[in-house]
Short mmCIF file of C-alpha atoms in Angstrom, two decimals:
data_model
loop_
_atom_site.label_atom_id
_atom_site.label_comp_id
_atom_site.label_asym_id
_atom_site.label_seq_id
_atom_site.Cartn_x
_atom_site.Cartn_y
_atom_site.Cartn_z
CA UNK A 1 71.76 63.25 130.73
CA UNK A 2 71.49 64.95 127.33
CA UNK A 3 70.53 68.62 127.52
CA UNK A 4 68.69 69.48 124.30
CA UNK A 5 69.17 73.20 124.96
CA UNK A 6 72.96 73.03 125.20
CA UNK A 7 75.48 73.25 122.34
CA UNK A 8 79.21 73.77 121.92
CA UNK A 9 81.41 75.21 119.20
CA UNK A 10 85.00 74.04 118.88
CA UNK A 11 87.10 76.63 117.07
CA UNK A 12 86.58 80.37 117.59
CA UNK A 13 87.99 81.78 114.38
CA UNK A 14 85.91 83.71 111.85
CA UNK A 15 83.60 80.79 111.11
CA UNK A 16 83.22 79.62 114.72
CA UNK A 17 82.47 83.07 116.09
CA UNK A 18 80.02 83.80 113.27
CA UNK A 19 78.28 80.47 113.98
CA UNK A 20 78.05 81.40 117.66
CA UNK A 21 76.50 84.76 116.78
CA UNK A 22 74.02 83.13 114.39
CA UNK A 23 72.99 80.50 116.96
CA UNK A 24 72.49 83.16 119.62
CA UNK A 25 70.30 85.21 117.27
CA UNK A 26 68.07 82.16 116.70
CA UNK A 27 67.56 81.66 120.44
CA UNK A 28 67.78 77.88 120.06
CA UNK A 29 69.87 77.12 123.13
CA UNK A 30 70.00 78.11 126.78
CA UNK A 31 73.73 77.31 126.99
CA UNK A 32 76.47 77.77 124.41
CA UNK A 33 80.02 76.64 125.16
CA UNK A 34 82.98 78.01 123.20
CA UNK A 35 86.22 76.03 123.02
CA UNK A 36 89.44 77.03 121.27
CA UNK A 37 93.12 76.08 121.45
CA UNK A 38 93.63 79.74 122.30
CA UNK A 39 91.70 79.94 125.58
CA UNK A 40 91.81 83.74 125.70
CA UNK A 41 90.27 83.92 122.23
CA UNK A 42 87.34 81.77 123.39
CA UNK A 43 86.98 83.90 126.53
CA UNK A 44 87.01 87.10 124.51
CA UNK A 45 84.37 85.84 122.09
CA UNK A 46 82.18 84.68 124.97
CA UNK A 47 82.45 88.07 126.66
CA UNK A 48 81.68 89.97 123.46
CA UNK A 49 78.64 87.80 122.67
CA UNK A 50 77.36 87.86 126.25
CA UNK A 51 77.26 91.64 126.34
CA UNK A 52 74.42 91.64 123.81
CA UNK A 53 72.27 89.10 125.65
CA UNK A 54 70.03 91.73 127.32
CA UNK A 55 68.58 92.41 123.87
CA UNK A 56 67.78 88.82 122.87
CA UNK A 57 66.76 85.50 124.47
CA UNK A 58 68.19 84.67 127.88
CA UNK A 59 71.06 82.19 127.69
CA UNK A 60 74.51 81.45 129.09
CA UNK A 61 77.50 81.87 126.76
CA UNK A 62 80.88 80.91 128.16
CA UNK A 63 84.35 79.65 127.31
CA UNK A 64 84.66 76.06 128.47
CA UNK A 65 86.64 72.86 128.22
CA UNK A 66 85.97 69.45 126.73
CA UNK A 67 84.45 68.39 130.05
CA UNK A 68 81.54 70.71 129.25
CA UNK A 69 80.59 68.60 126.22
CA UNK A 70 79.23 65.59 128.10
CA UNK A 71 75.58 66.71 128.11
CA UNK A 72 75.58 68.76 124.88
CA UNK A 73 72.94 67.97 122.29
CA UNK A 74 75.13 69.39 119.53
CA UNK A 75 78.86 69.92 119.09
CA UNK A 76 79.93 72.00 116.08
CA UNK A 77 83.53 71.68 114.90
CA UNK A 78 84.80 74.68 112.96
CA UNK A 79 88.46 74.42 113.97
CA UNK A 80 90.92 74.19 111.12
CA UNK A 81 93.06 76.04 108.63
CA UNK A 82 91.20 78.57 106.49
CA UNK A 83 91.04 78.39 102.70
CA UNK A 84 93.42 80.95 101.22
CA UNK A 85 93.17 82.68 97.82
CA UNK A 86 94.09 80.16 95.13
CA UNK A 87 93.50 77.13 97.37
CA UNK A 88 90.80 74.54 96.88
CA UNK A 89 89.04 73.03 99.87
CA UNK A 90 90.84 69.74 99.24
CA UNK A 91 94.19 71.53 99.68
CA UNK A 92 93.39 71.83 103.40
CA UNK A 93 93.17 68.08 104.04
CA UNK A 94 96.42 67.22 105.82
CA UNK A 95 96.27 70.15 108.24
CA UNK A 96 92.64 69.75 109.10
CA UNK A 97 92.64 65.96 109.45
CA UNK A 98 95.51 66.37 111.92
CA UNK A 99 93.47 68.93 113.87
CA UNK A 100 90.49 66.58 113.84
CA UNK A 101 92.70 63.77 115.12
CA UNK A 102 93.52 65.92 118.12
CA UNK A 103 89.93 67.03 118.79
CA UNK A 104 87.82 63.90 118.34
CA UNK A 105 89.56 61.77 121.02
CA UNK A 106 88.93 64.59 123.49
CA UNK A 107 85.21 64.31 122.73
CA UNK A 108 84.99 60.51 122.76
CA UNK A 109 86.78 60.45 126.13
CA UNK A 110 83.62 62.06 127.56
CA UNK A 111 80.13 60.50 127.68
CA UNK A 112 78.92 62.68 124.82
CA UNK A 113 75.71 61.31 123.23
CA UNK A 114 74.68 64.23 121.02
CA UNK A 115 75.17 65.11 117.36
CA UNK A 116 78.57 65.93 115.91
CA UNK A 117 78.39 68.56 113.17
CA UNK A 118 81.53 69.11 111.08
CA UNK A 119 81.91 72.49 109.38
CA UNK A 120 85.67 72.63 108.73
CA UNK A 121 86.78 72.00 105.15
CA UNK A 122 87.00 69.83 103.16
CA UNK A 123 83.77 69.04 104.96
CA UNK A 124 82.86 65.77 103.24
CA UNK A 125 86.29 64.23 103.84
CA UNK A 126 86.40 65.49 107.41
CA UNK A 127 82.88 64.23 108.12
CA UNK A 128 83.93 60.74 107.09
CA UNK A 129 87.19 61.08 109.07
CA UNK A 130 85.21 62.15 112.16
CA UNK A 131 82.92 59.14 111.74
CA UNK A 132 85.85 56.75 111.54
CA UNK A 133 87.90 58.36 114.32
CA UNK A 134 84.99 58.72 116.73
CA UNK A 135 83.35 55.34 116.20
CA UNK A 136 79.96 57.03 116.63
CA UNK A 137 76.95 55.71 114.69
CA UNK A 138 76.68 57.30 111.24
CA UNK A 139 73.42 59.09 112.06
CA UNK A 140 75.18 61.09 114.81
CA UNK A 141 77.95 62.44 112.58
CA UNK A 142 77.14 64.87 109.78
CA UNK A 143 78.73 67.78 107.99
CA UNK A 144 77.33 71.12 106.90
CA UNK A 145 77.66 69.73 103.37
CA UNK A 146 76.14 71.74 100.54
CA UNK A 147 73.49 73.46 102.66
CA UNK A 148 75.22 76.78 101.92
CA UNK A 149 75.82 75.95 98.24
CA UNK A 150 72.12 75.11 97.91
CA UNK A 151 71.19 78.44 99.51
CA UNK A 152 73.48 80.18 97.02
CA UNK A 153 71.75 78.37 94.16
CA UNK A 154 68.30 79.31 95.43
CA UNK A 155 69.35 82.93 95.89
CA UNK A 156 70.81 83.20 92.39
CA UNK A 157 67.79 81.47 90.85
CA UNK A 158 65.53 83.86 92.73
CA UNK A 159 67.45 86.81 91.30
CA UNK A 160 67.38 85.28 87.81
CA UNK A 161 63.64 84.54 87.91
CA UNK A 162 62.53 87.55 89.97
CA UNK A 163 60.83 85.31 92.51
CA UNK A 164 61.23 84.72 96.25
CA UNK A 165 64.13 82.29 96.69
CA UNK A 166 62.15 80.48 99.39
CA UNK A 167 59.75 79.31 96.68
CA UNK A 168 62.60 77.58 94.83
CA UNK A 169 63.31 73.91 95.48
CA UNK A 170 66.68 72.73 94.17
CA UNK A 171 69.82 71.04 95.50
CA UNK A 172 73.56 71.20 95.05
CA UNK A 173 74.89 67.71 95.85
CA UNK A 174 78.14 65.72 95.81
CA UNK A 175 81.33 67.26 97.12
CA UNK A 176 81.14 70.63 98.85
CA UNK A 177 83.79 71.80 96.41
CA UNK A 178 84.83 71.91 92.80
CA UNK A 179 83.19 68.61 91.77
CA UNK A 180 79.76 69.47 93.20
CA UNK A 181 76.76 69.34 90.88
CA UNK A 182 73.34 70.91 90.60
CA UNK A 183 70.49 68.38 90.51
CA UNK A 184 68.64 70.36 87.86
CA UNK A 185 66.32 67.54 86.84
CA UNK A 186 64.36 67.83 90.09
CA UNK A 187 64.45 71.62 90.44
CA UNK A 188 61.12 73.42 90.63
CA UNK A 189 59.47 76.66 91.70
CA UNK A 190 56.64 75.78 94.09
CA UNK A 191 55.99 72.55 92.19
CA UNK A 192 56.36 74.01 88.70
CA UNK A 193 59.31 72.39 86.85
CA UNK A 194 62.14 74.90 86.56
CA UNK A 195 62.33 74.98 82.76
CA UNK A 196 58.57 75.44 82.48
CA UNK A 197 58.63 78.29 84.99
CA UNK A 198 61.42 79.95 83.00
CA UNK A 199 59.34 79.66 79.82
CA UNK A 200 56.37 81.26 81.59
CA UNK A 201 58.63 84.27 81.98
CA UNK A 202 59.80 84.19 78.36
CA UNK A 203 63.18 82.59 79.09
CA UNK A 204 64.28 79.75 76.82
CA UNK A 205 68.08 79.76 77.15
CA UNK A 206 67.94 76.95 79.71
CA UNK A 207 71.30 75.26 79.13
CA UNK A 208 73.35 78.45 79.05
CA UNK A 209 71.56 79.93 82.06
CA UNK A 210 71.92 76.75 84.14
CA UNK A 211 75.61 76.50 83.34
CA UNK A 212 76.19 80.14 84.29
CA UNK A 213 74.28 79.80 87.56
CA UNK A 214 76.04 76.54 88.47
CA UNK A 215 79.47 78.08 87.88
CA UNK A 216 78.53 81.09 89.98
CA UNK A 217 77.54 78.81 92.86
CA UNK A 218 80.60 76.59 92.54
CA UNK A 219 82.99 79.55 92.45
CA UNK A 220 81.24 81.70 95.07
CA UNK A 221 83.72 80.96 97.84
CA UNK A 222 86.69 81.83 95.63
CA UNK A 223 85.09 85.14 94.69
CA UNK A 224 84.30 86.02 98.31
CA UNK A 225 87.77 85.00 99.53
CA UNK A 226 89.36 87.09 96.76
CA UNK A 227 87.38 90.11 97.86
CA UNK A 228 87.33 89.88 101.67
CA UNK A 229 89.72 87.08 102.62
CA UNK A 230 87.28 84.53 104.07
CA UNK A 231 83.68 83.34 104.05
CA UNK A 232 81.79 83.05 107.33
CA UNK A 233 78.37 84.72 107.43
CA UNK A 234 76.69 82.42 104.91
CA UNK A 235 77.99 79.21 106.49
CA UNK A 236 77.03 80.51 109.94
CA UNK A 237 73.42 80.91 108.83
CA UNK A 238 73.52 77.44 107.26
CA UNK A 239 74.81 75.94 110.52
CA UNK A 240 72.04 77.68 112.45
CA UNK A 241 69.47 76.19 110.08
CA UNK A 242 70.87 72.68 110.62
CA UNK A 243 70.91 73.24 114.39
CA UNK A 244 67.29 74.38 114.28
CA UNK A 245 66.29 71.14 112.52
CA UNK A 246 67.99 69.12 115.26
CA UNK A 247 66.75 71.09 118.27
CA UNK A 248 63.17 71.33 117.04
CA UNK A 249 63.17 67.79 115.63
CA UNK A 250 61.87 69.26 112.38
CA UNK A 251 62.70 66.31 110.13
CA UNK A 252 63.42 68.84 107.41
CA UNK A 253 65.28 67.87 104.25
CA UNK A 254 68.75 69.38 103.90
CA UNK A 255 71.76 68.40 101.73
CA UNK A 256 74.08 67.70 104.65
CA UNK A 257 77.26 65.65 104.37
CA UNK A 258 76.33 62.09 105.33
CA UNK A 259 78.18 58.79 105.63
CA UNK A 260 76.90 56.55 102.85
CA UNK A 261 76.24 52.88 103.44
CA UNK A 262 75.18 51.73 100.00
CA UNK A 263 72.88 54.58 99.00
CA UNK A 264 73.47 55.57 95.37
CA UNK A 265 75.64 52.44 95.17
CA UNK A 266 78.31 54.19 97.26
CA UNK A 267 79.91 53.44 100.59
CA UNK A 268 83.07 54.18 102.63
CA UNK A 269 82.77 57.95 102.16
CA UNK A 270 80.62 60.95 103.04
CA UNK A 271 78.90 63.07 100.42
CA UNK A 272 76.49 65.99 100.52
CA UNK A 273 73.12 64.38 99.85
CA UNK A 274 69.53 65.38 100.73
CA UNK A 275 68.65 63.83 104.07
CA UNK A 276 65.94 64.10 106.69
CA UNK A 277 67.47 65.91 109.68
CA UNK A 278 65.94 65.71 113.15
CA UNK A 279 66.78 65.24 116.81
CA UNK A 280 68.60 61.94 116.15
CA UNK A 281 70.73 63.62 113.49
CA UNK A 282 70.52 62.01 110.06
CA UNK A 283 67.11 60.34 110.21
CA UNK A 284 67.12 59.11 106.61
CA UNK A 285 69.32 59.54 103.51
CA UNK A 286 67.17 60.19 100.45
CA UNK A 287 67.95 58.72 97.04
CA UNK A 288 66.55 61.37 94.73
CA UNK A 289 65.83 60.69 91.03
CA UNK A 290 68.45 62.15 88.72
CA UNK A 291 69.18 62.38 85.01
CA UNK A 292 71.91 60.10 83.63
CA UNK A 293 74.43 62.94 83.35
CA UNK A 294 73.79 63.86 86.98
CA UNK A 295 74.44 60.26 88.04
CA UNK A 296 77.73 60.38 86.14
CA UNK A 297 78.71 63.67 87.79
CA UNK A 298 77.84 62.33 91.25
CA UNK A 299 79.92 59.20 90.70
CA UNK A 300 82.83 61.30 89.45
CA UNK A 301 82.60 63.49 92.56
CA UNK A 302 82.49 60.40 94.79
CA UNK A 303 85.49 58.83 93.04
CA UNK A 304 87.54 61.96 93.64
CA UNK A 305 86.72 61.97 97.36
CA UNK A 306 87.30 58.21 97.73
CA UNK A 307 90.77 58.62 96.24
CA UNK A 308 91.55 61.29 98.82
CA UNK A 309 90.09 59.28 101.73
CA UNK A 310 92.10 56.24 100.69
CA UNK A 311 95.34 58.15 101.34
CA UNK A 312 94.43 59.25 104.86
CA UNK A 313 95.12 56.01 106.74
CA UNK A 314 91.94 56.32 108.81
CA UNK A 315 91.23 53.74 111.56
#
């Protein structure tokens, strides 16, 4: 039977351990299982995390095996090679698809009925690969997508406009990578169209400002990796937000990586698109209105990912 208070993380590197810490801080689960190819690494992380439990919500954190996944409501896959300075996310494909090919059959061999959340990069390609390898229904397989990129956009817009970033409603969509795009045409600040809000503050350099902010979002990971070697805190908080939507059945709208079945005229790939996320996973994929240039950018992003997927030889 599915235990809605139990989750697992596969991969205990920087991202996996940060995700575990973020999930524990949220108090969403009563059990958290850590799995890694290096068993001692998983054990060490579980010990370290467990020692802080007296100061937060009661739960059980332990290193486990794939047998522990059977009743999990959520399995988060972070295992994979890390992006190095100078690499794009797409450069990681061969290594990380091979890792996924070793992990997914271990999950499908158990009676797992929960949600599979892919975090490893390139997340859109790996989300689609996980869908094809697992044979699970599309609504049960999603990726972290551009949830983090969207948070970066909201943060930078908040700084630019001197307003609480939580009042900003905007999305980064497409590939979680170099071909991603900002859906500026629908962006607003608490219902006020973005350009109008900017003008209320005496800002009229819309095109230049939007281009600068978009580039800052797109290149954020490169800048962080150049400075500290890896990114993990931001994505960990994004994963916790997605998990919260699932556990609490929030039906919140997040730009997760979803398998498309004709939406936007696209299929046979996964893209980061606003979707309603709840206990069943992807409850509904939303086709948001976009300007013509945004449609063109989305199709260009999709074409790039489809070309990559076509070379993978997926089942």
